[in-house]
Coordinates of C-alpha atoms in Angstrom, one line a residue:
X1 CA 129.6 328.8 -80.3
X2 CA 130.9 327.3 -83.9
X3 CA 133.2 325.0 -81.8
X4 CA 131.2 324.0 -79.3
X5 CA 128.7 323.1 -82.2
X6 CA 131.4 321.1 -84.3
X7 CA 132.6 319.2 -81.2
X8 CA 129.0 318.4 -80.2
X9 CA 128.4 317.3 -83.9
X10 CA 131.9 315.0 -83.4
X11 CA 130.8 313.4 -80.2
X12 CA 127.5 312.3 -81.8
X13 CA 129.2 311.5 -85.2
X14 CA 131.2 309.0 -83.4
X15 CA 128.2 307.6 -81.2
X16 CA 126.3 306.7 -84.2
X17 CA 129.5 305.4 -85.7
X18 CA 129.9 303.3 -82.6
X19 CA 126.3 301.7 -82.7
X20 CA 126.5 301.1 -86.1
X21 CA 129.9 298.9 -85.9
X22 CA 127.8 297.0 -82.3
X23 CA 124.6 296.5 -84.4
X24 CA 126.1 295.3 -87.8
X25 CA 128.6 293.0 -86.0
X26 CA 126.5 290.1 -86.4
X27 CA 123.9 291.0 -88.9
X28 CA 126.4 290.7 -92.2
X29 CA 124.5 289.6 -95.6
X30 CA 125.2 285.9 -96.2
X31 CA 125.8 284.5 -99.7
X32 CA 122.8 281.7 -99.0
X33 CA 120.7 283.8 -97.3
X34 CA 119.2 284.3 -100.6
X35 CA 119.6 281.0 -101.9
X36 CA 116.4 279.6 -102.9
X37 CA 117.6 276.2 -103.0
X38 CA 118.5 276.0 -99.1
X39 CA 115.7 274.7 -96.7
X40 CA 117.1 276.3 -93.5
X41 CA 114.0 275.2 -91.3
X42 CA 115.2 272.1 -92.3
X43 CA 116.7 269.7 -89.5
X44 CA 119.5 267.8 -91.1
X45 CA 120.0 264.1 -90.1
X46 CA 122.8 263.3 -87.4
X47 CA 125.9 261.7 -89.5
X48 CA 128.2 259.9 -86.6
X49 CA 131.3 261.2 -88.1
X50 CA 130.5 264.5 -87.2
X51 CA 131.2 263.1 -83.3
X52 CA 133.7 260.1 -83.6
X53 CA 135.6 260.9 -80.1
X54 CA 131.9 260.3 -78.7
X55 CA 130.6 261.8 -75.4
X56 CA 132.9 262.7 -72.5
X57 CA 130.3 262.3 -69.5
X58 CA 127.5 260.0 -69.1
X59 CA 124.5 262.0 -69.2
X60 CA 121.1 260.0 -67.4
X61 CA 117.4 261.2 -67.2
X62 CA 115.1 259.5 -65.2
X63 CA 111.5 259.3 -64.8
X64 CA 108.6 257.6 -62.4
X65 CA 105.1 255.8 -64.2
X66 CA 102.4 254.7 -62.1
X67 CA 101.1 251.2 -61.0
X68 CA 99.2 250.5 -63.6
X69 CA 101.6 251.0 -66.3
X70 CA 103.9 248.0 -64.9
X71 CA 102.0 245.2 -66.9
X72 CA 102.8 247.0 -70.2
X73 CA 105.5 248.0 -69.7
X74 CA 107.2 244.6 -68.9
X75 CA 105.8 243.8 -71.9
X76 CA 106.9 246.5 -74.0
X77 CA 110.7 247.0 -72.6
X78 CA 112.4 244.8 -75.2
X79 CA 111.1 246.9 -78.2
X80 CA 112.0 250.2 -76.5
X81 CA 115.3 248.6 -75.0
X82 CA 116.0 247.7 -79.1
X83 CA 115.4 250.5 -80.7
X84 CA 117.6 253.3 -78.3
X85 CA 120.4 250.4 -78.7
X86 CA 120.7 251.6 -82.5
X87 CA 121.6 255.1 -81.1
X88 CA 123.9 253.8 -77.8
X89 CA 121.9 255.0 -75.5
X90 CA 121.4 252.4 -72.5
X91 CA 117.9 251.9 -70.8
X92 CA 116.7 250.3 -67.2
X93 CA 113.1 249.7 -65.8
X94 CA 113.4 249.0 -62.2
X95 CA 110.1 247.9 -60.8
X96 CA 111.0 248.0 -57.0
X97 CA 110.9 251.9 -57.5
X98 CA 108.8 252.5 -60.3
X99 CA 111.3 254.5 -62.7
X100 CA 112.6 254.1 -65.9
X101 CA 116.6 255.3 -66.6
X102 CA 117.9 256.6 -69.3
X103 CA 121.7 257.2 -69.6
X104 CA 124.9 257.4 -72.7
X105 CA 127.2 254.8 -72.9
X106 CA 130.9 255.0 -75.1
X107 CA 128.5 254.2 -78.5
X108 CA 126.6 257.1 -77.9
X109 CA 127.6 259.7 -80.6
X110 CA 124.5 262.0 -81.3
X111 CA 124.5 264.3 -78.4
X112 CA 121.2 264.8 -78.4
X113 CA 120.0 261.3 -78.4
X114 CA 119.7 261.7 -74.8
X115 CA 116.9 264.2 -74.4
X116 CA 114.9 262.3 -77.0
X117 CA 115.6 259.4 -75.2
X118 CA 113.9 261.2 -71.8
X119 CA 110.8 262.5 -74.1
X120 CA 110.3 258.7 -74.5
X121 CA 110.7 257.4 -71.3
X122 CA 108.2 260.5 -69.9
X123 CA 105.7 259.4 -72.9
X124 CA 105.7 256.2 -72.0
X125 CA 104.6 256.9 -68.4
X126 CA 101.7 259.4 -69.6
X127 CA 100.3 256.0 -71.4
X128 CA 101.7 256.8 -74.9
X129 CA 101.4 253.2 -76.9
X130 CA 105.7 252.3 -77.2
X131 CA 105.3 251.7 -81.0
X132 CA 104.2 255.6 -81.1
X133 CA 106.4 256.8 -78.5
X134 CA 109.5 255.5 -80.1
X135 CA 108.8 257.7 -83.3
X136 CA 110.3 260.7 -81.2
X137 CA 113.6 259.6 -81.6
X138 CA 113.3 261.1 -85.1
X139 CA 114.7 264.2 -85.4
X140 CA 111.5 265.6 -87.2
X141 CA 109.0 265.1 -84.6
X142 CA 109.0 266.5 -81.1
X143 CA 106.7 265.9 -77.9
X144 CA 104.9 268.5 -75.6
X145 CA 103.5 267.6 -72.1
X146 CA 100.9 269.9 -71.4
X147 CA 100.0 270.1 -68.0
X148 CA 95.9 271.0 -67.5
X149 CA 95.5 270.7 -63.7
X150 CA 96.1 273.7 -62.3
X151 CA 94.3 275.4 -64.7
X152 CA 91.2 274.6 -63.1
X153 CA 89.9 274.2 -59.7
X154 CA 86.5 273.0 -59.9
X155 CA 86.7 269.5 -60.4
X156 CA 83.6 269.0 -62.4
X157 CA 84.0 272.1 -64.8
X158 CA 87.7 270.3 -65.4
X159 CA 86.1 267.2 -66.5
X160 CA 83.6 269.2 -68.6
X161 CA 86.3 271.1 -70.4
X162 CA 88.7 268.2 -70.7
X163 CA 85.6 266.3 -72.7
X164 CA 85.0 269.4 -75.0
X165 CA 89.1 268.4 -76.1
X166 CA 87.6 265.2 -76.7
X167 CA 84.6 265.4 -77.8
X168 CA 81.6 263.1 -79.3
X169 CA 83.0 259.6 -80.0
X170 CA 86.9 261.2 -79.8
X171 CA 85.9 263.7 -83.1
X172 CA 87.4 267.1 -81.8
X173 CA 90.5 265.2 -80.9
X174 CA 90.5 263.5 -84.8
X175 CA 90.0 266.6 -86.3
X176 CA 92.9 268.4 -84.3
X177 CA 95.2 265.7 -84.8
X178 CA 94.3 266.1 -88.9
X179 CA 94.7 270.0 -89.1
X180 CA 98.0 270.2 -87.2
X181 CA 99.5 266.9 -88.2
X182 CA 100.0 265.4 -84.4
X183 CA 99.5 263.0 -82.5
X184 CA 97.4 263.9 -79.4
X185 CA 96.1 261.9 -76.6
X186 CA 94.4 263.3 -73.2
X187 CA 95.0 261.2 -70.5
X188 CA 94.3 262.1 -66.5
X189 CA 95.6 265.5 -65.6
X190 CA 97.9 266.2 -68.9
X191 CA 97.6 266.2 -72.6
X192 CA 100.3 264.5 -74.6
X193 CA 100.9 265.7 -77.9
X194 CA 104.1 264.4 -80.3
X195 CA 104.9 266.3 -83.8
X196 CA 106.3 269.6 -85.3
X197 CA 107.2 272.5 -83.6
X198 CA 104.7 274.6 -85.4
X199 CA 101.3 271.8 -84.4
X200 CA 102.5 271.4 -81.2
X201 CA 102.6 275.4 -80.8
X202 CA 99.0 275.5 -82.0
X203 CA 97.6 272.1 -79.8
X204 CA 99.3 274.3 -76.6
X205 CA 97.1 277.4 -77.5
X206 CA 93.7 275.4 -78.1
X207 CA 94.5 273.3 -75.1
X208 CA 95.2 276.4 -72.8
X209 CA 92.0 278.3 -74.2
X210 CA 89.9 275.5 -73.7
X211 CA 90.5 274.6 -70.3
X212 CA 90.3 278.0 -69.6
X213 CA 87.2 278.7 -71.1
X214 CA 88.0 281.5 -74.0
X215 CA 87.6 279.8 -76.5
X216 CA 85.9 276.3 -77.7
X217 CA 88.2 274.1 -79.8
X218 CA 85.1 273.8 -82.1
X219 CA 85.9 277.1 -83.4
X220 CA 89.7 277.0 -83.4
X221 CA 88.8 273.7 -85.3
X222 CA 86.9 276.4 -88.3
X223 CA 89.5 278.7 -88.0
X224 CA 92.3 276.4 -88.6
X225 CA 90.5 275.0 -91.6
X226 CA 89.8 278.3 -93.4
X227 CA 93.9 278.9 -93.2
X228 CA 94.7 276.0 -95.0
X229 CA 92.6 277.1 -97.4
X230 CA 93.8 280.5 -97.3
X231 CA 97.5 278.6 -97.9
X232 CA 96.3 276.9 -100.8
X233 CA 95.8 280.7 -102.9
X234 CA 99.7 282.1 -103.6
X235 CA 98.2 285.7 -104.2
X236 CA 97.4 286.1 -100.4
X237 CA 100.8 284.4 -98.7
X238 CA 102.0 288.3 -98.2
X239 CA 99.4 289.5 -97.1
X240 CA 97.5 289.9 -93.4
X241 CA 94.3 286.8 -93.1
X242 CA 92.6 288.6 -90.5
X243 CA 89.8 290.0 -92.6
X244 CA 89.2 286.4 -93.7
X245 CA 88.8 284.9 -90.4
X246 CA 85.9 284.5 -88.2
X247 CA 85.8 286.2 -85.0
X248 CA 83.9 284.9 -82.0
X249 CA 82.8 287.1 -79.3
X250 CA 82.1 285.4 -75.9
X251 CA 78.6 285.6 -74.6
X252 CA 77.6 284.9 -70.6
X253 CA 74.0 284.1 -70.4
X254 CA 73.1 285.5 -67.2
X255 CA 71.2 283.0 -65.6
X256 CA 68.2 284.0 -62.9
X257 CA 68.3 283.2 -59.6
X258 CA 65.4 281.9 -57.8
X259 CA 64.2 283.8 -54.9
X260 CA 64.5 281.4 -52.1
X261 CA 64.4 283.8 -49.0
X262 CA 61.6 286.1 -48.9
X263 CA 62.1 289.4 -47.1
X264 CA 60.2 289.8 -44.5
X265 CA 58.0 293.4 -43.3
X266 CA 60.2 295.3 -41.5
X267 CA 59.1 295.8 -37.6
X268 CA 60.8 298.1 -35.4
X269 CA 59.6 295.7 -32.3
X270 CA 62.1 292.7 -31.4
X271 CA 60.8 289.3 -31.8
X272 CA 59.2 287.8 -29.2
X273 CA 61.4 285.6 -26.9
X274 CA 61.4 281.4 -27.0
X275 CA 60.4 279.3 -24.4
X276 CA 63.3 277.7 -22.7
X277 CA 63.3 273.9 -21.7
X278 CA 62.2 274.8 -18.1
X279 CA 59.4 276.6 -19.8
X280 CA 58.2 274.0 -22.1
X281 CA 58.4 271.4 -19.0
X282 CA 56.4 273.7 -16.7
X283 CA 53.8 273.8 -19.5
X284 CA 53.5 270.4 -19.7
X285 CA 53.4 269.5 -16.1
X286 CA 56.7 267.6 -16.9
X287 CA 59.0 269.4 -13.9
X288 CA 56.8 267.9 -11.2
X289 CA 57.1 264.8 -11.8
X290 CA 59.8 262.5 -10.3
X291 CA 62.8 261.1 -11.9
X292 CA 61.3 257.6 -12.5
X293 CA 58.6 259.0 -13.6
X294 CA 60.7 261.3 -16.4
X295 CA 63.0 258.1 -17.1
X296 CA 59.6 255.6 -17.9
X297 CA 58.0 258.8 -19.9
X298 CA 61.5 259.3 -22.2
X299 CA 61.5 255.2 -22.3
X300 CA 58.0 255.0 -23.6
X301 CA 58.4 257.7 -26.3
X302 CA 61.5 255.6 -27.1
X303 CA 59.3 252.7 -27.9
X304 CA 56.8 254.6 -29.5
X305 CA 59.5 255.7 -32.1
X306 CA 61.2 252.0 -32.8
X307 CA 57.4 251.0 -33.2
X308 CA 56.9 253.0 -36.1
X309 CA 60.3 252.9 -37.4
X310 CA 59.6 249.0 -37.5
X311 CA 56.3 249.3 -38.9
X312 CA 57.6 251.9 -41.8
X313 CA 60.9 249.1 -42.4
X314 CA 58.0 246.7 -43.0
X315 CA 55.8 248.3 -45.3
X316 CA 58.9 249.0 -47.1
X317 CA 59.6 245.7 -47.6
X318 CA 56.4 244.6 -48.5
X319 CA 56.1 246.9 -51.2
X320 CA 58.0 244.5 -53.2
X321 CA 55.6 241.9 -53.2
X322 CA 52.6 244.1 -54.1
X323 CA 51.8 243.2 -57.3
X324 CA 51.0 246.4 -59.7
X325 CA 47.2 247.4 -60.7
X326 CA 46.8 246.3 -64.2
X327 CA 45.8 249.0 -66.5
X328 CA 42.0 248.6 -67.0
X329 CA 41.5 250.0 -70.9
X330 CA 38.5 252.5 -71.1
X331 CA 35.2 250.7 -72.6
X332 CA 34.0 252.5 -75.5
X333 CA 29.7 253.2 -75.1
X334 CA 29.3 255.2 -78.5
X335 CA 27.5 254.3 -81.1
X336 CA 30.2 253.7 -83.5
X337 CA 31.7 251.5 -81.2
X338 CA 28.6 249.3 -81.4
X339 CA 28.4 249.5 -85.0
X340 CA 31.5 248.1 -85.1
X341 CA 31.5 245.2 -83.1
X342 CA 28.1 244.5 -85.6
X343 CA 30.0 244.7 -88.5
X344 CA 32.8 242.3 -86.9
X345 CA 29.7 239.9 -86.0
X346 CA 28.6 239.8 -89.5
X347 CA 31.6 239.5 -91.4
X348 CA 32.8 236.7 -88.7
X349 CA 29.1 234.7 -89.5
X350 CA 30.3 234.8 -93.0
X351 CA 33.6 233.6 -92.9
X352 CA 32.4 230.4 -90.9
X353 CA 29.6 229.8 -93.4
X354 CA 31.9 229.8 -96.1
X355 CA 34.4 227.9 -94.3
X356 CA 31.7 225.0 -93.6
X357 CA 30.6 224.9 -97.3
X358 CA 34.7 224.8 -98.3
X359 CA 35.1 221.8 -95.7
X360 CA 31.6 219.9 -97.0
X361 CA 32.9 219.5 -100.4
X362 CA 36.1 218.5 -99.5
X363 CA 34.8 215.7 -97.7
X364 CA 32.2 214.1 -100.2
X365 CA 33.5 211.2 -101.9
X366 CA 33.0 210.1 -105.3
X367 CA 31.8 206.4 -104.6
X368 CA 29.3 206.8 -102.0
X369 CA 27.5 210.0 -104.8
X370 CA 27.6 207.1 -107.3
X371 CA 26.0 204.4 -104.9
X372 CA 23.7 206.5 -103.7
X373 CA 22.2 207.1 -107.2
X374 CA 22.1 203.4 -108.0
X375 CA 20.4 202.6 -105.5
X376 CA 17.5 205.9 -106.2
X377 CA 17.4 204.3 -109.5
X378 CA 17.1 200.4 -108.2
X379 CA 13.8 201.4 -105.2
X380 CA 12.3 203.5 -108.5
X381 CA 12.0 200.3 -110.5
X382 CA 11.0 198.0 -107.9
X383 CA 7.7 200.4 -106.9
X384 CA 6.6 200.4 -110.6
X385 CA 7.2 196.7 -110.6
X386 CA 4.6 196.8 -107.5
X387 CA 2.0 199.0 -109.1
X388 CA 2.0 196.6 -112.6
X389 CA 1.4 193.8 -110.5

C-alpha cells in the first residue's frame, strides 16, 4: 500500500510540476513591469524607419455615402485627398457609384494607416464634418459606429429615445461629449462617436441603455460626474466606489385602461335573428314592385344624397365669409358703476373750465386792455363836461 501511495504521490508531483512549467511559461516578471517611469497604455508614434521595405500587398477598403452627401463631399475631397497623401495612402470618390476607395501605394509605410484611413472614409459617409473626421488618423483617438436600429421596433419610441441622447437644445449630447472627452454626433439610424478607447467604451453602454430603455442618460450623466470627483481624492483610487454612487431603480407606472366594452347580462337564450334583405324588401312593399320602378326609387335616393352633399359643400364654403359676432362687453347697472361715470362727469366739467380760463388769458392782448381804459377815462370826462354845462 506504501508504494502504491508513493507512486500515486509521484504521478501528481509531476502533474503539478507540469502545470507549473505551462502556466509560468509566459507569465515571467519583467524588469519594467515595475518601472514607474514607463506609460505602457501609452500608444507610441509610428517612426517610418521601423518599416523602410514598405508594404508587400496593396490593401483597399471601400465604403458607399448617400445622395445627399455628394455636394460636400466634392467639396471636401481635396482636404481629405491632402492629408492621407502625408501618410501614402491613395484615395478615390467615384460619383457614378457612390463609394469612396481607400487603398496603400509603395509610400505607405505605417501598416495601420489603412484602417484609419477606412474609419475616415465610413465617417465621412455618417455626415462627420472632414475637418473632424480627419483627426482619426492620429493614433490617440479612435472611432465607434454604433448602430441603434435594430434595437428598436416601434418607430416612434425610437425617435423618442434617440431625442433623450440628444436632448433640450443638444445639452445631454454636450454634457456626454464633456465627461468622456469625445466627440459624438447622432445622425439617422447610428451614432458616431471618435475618441479614446475608454469614452468610446462608456458612449456604447449609455447609448445601448438608452435606446433600450434601462437607463436614461440623465443619470449616467450624474453618475459619471460623481467619479471624476471620486478621481480627484488619492485616498479612494484602491478602493471599490459603489457605496458612493447612486443607484436608480426602474419604476413602470401602470397606466389604467379605460373600459371601452361593457359586458353585457349573460342570457342563456340566443339572440334573435336579423332580417335578411328579402325581409326588409317585403316590409317595405319594395319586392312587388317592378324593375323600373326599383331602378327610378335607387335613382331618386341617389339624388337625394348629392342634394345634400351639395348643400353641406356649400355651407362649408360659406362659412368663410361669415363674419364673427363681436363680443358684446356686459353693461354694468350697479350703483358704483353710476357713481363712477358721475365722478368722470365732474372731473371732465372741470378740466374744460380750466382749460377755457388757460386759453382766455392767453389770448388777451396788452394794447387793446390799454385802449380800452383810455377810452373809459375819455366818455368819463366828456359826461362831466355835459353836466357843468
Amino acid at each position: 500500500m506504501k508504494n502504491l501511495e508513493e507512486d500515486e504521490n509521484g504521478v501528481v508531483r509531476e502533474e503539478s510540476q507540469m502545470k507549473e512549467k505551462r502556466k509560468g511559461k509566459h507569465d515571467k516578471p519583467k524588469p519594467w513591469d515595475d518601472d514607474p517611469n514607463i506609460d505602457h497604455w501609452k500608444v507610441e508614434k509610428f517612426d517610418p524607419s521601423w518599416n523602410e521595405g514598405g508594404m508587400l500587398e496593396v490593401s483597399s477598403f471601400s465604403t458607399l455615402f448617400p445622395q445627399y452627401r455628394e455636394k460636400y463631399l466634392q467639396e471636401a475631397w481635396p482636404t481629405v485627398k491632402s492629408a492621407l497623401k502625408q501618410y501614402g495612402i491613395a484615395c478615390e470618390l467615384n460619383l457614378v457609384e457612390g463609394s469612396m476607395t481607400v487603398s496603400t501605394t509603395r509610400k505607405t509605410r505605417d501598416p495601420y494607416i489603412i484602417v484609419k484611413a477606412r474609419d475616415l472614409i465610413r465617417l465621412l459617409s455618417r455626415s462627420v464634418s472632414a475637418p473632424q473626421a480627419i483627426k482619426i488618423l492620429d493614433d490617440e483617438i479612435q472611432c465607434d459606429i454604433i448602430k441603434i436600429s435594430g434595437l428598436v421596433r416601434n418607430k416612434e419610441r425610437f425617435v423618442k429615445r434617440r431625442q433623450h441622447l440628444v436632448g433640450p437644445n443638444s445639452a445631454t449630447l454636450r454634457a456626454l461629449e464633456i465627461l468622456t472627452g469625445c466627440y459624438i454626433l447622432v445622425h439617422g439610424n447610428t451614432v458616431a462617436a471618435m475618441g479614446s478607447f475608454k469614452g468610446l467604451k462608456q458612449i456604447r453602454r449609455i447609448v445601448e441603455e438608452c435606446m433600450l430603455n434601462k437607463m436614461h442618460p440623465v443619470y449616467n450623466i450624474k453618475i459619471l460626474m460623481m467619479k471624476k470627483e471620486l478621481e480627484k481624492n488619492p485616498d479612494l483610487a484602491n478602493e471599490n466606489w459603489d457605496r458612493f454612487l447612486p443607484k436608480f431603480k426602474k419604476k413602470n407606472v401602470k397606466q389604467k385602461k379605460a373600459n371601452s366594452k361593457q359586458k353585457k347580462p349573460y342570457t342563456p337564450f340566443p339572440p334573435p335573428q336579423q332580417p335578411s334583405k328579402i325581409d326588409i324588401q317585403l316590409e317595405t312593399g319594395e319586392y312587388f314592385l317592378s324593375n323600373k320602378r326599383k331602378s327610378a326609387k335607387i335613382w331618386q335616393e341617389k339624388q337625394e344624397k348629392q342634394a345634400e352633399k351639395t348643400a353641406e359643400s356649400k355651407r362649408k364654403r360659406e362659412e368663410a365669409f361669415i363674419p364673427p359676432k363681436e363680443p358684446v362687453k356686459p353693461v354694468d347697472k350697479s350703483e358704483d358703476a353710476a357713481n363712477n361715470v358721475a365722478d368722470i362727469a365732474k372731473s371732465l366739467k372741470t378740466k374744460t373750465e380750466k382749460f377755457g380760463k388757460r386759453k382766455s388769458e392767453e389770448n388777451l392782448n396788452a394794447e387793446t386792455y390799454i385802449m380800452g381804459s383810455s377810452e373809459h377815462a375819455s366818455r368819463k370826462k366828456s359826461k362831466k363836461q355835459k353836466s357843468s354845462a
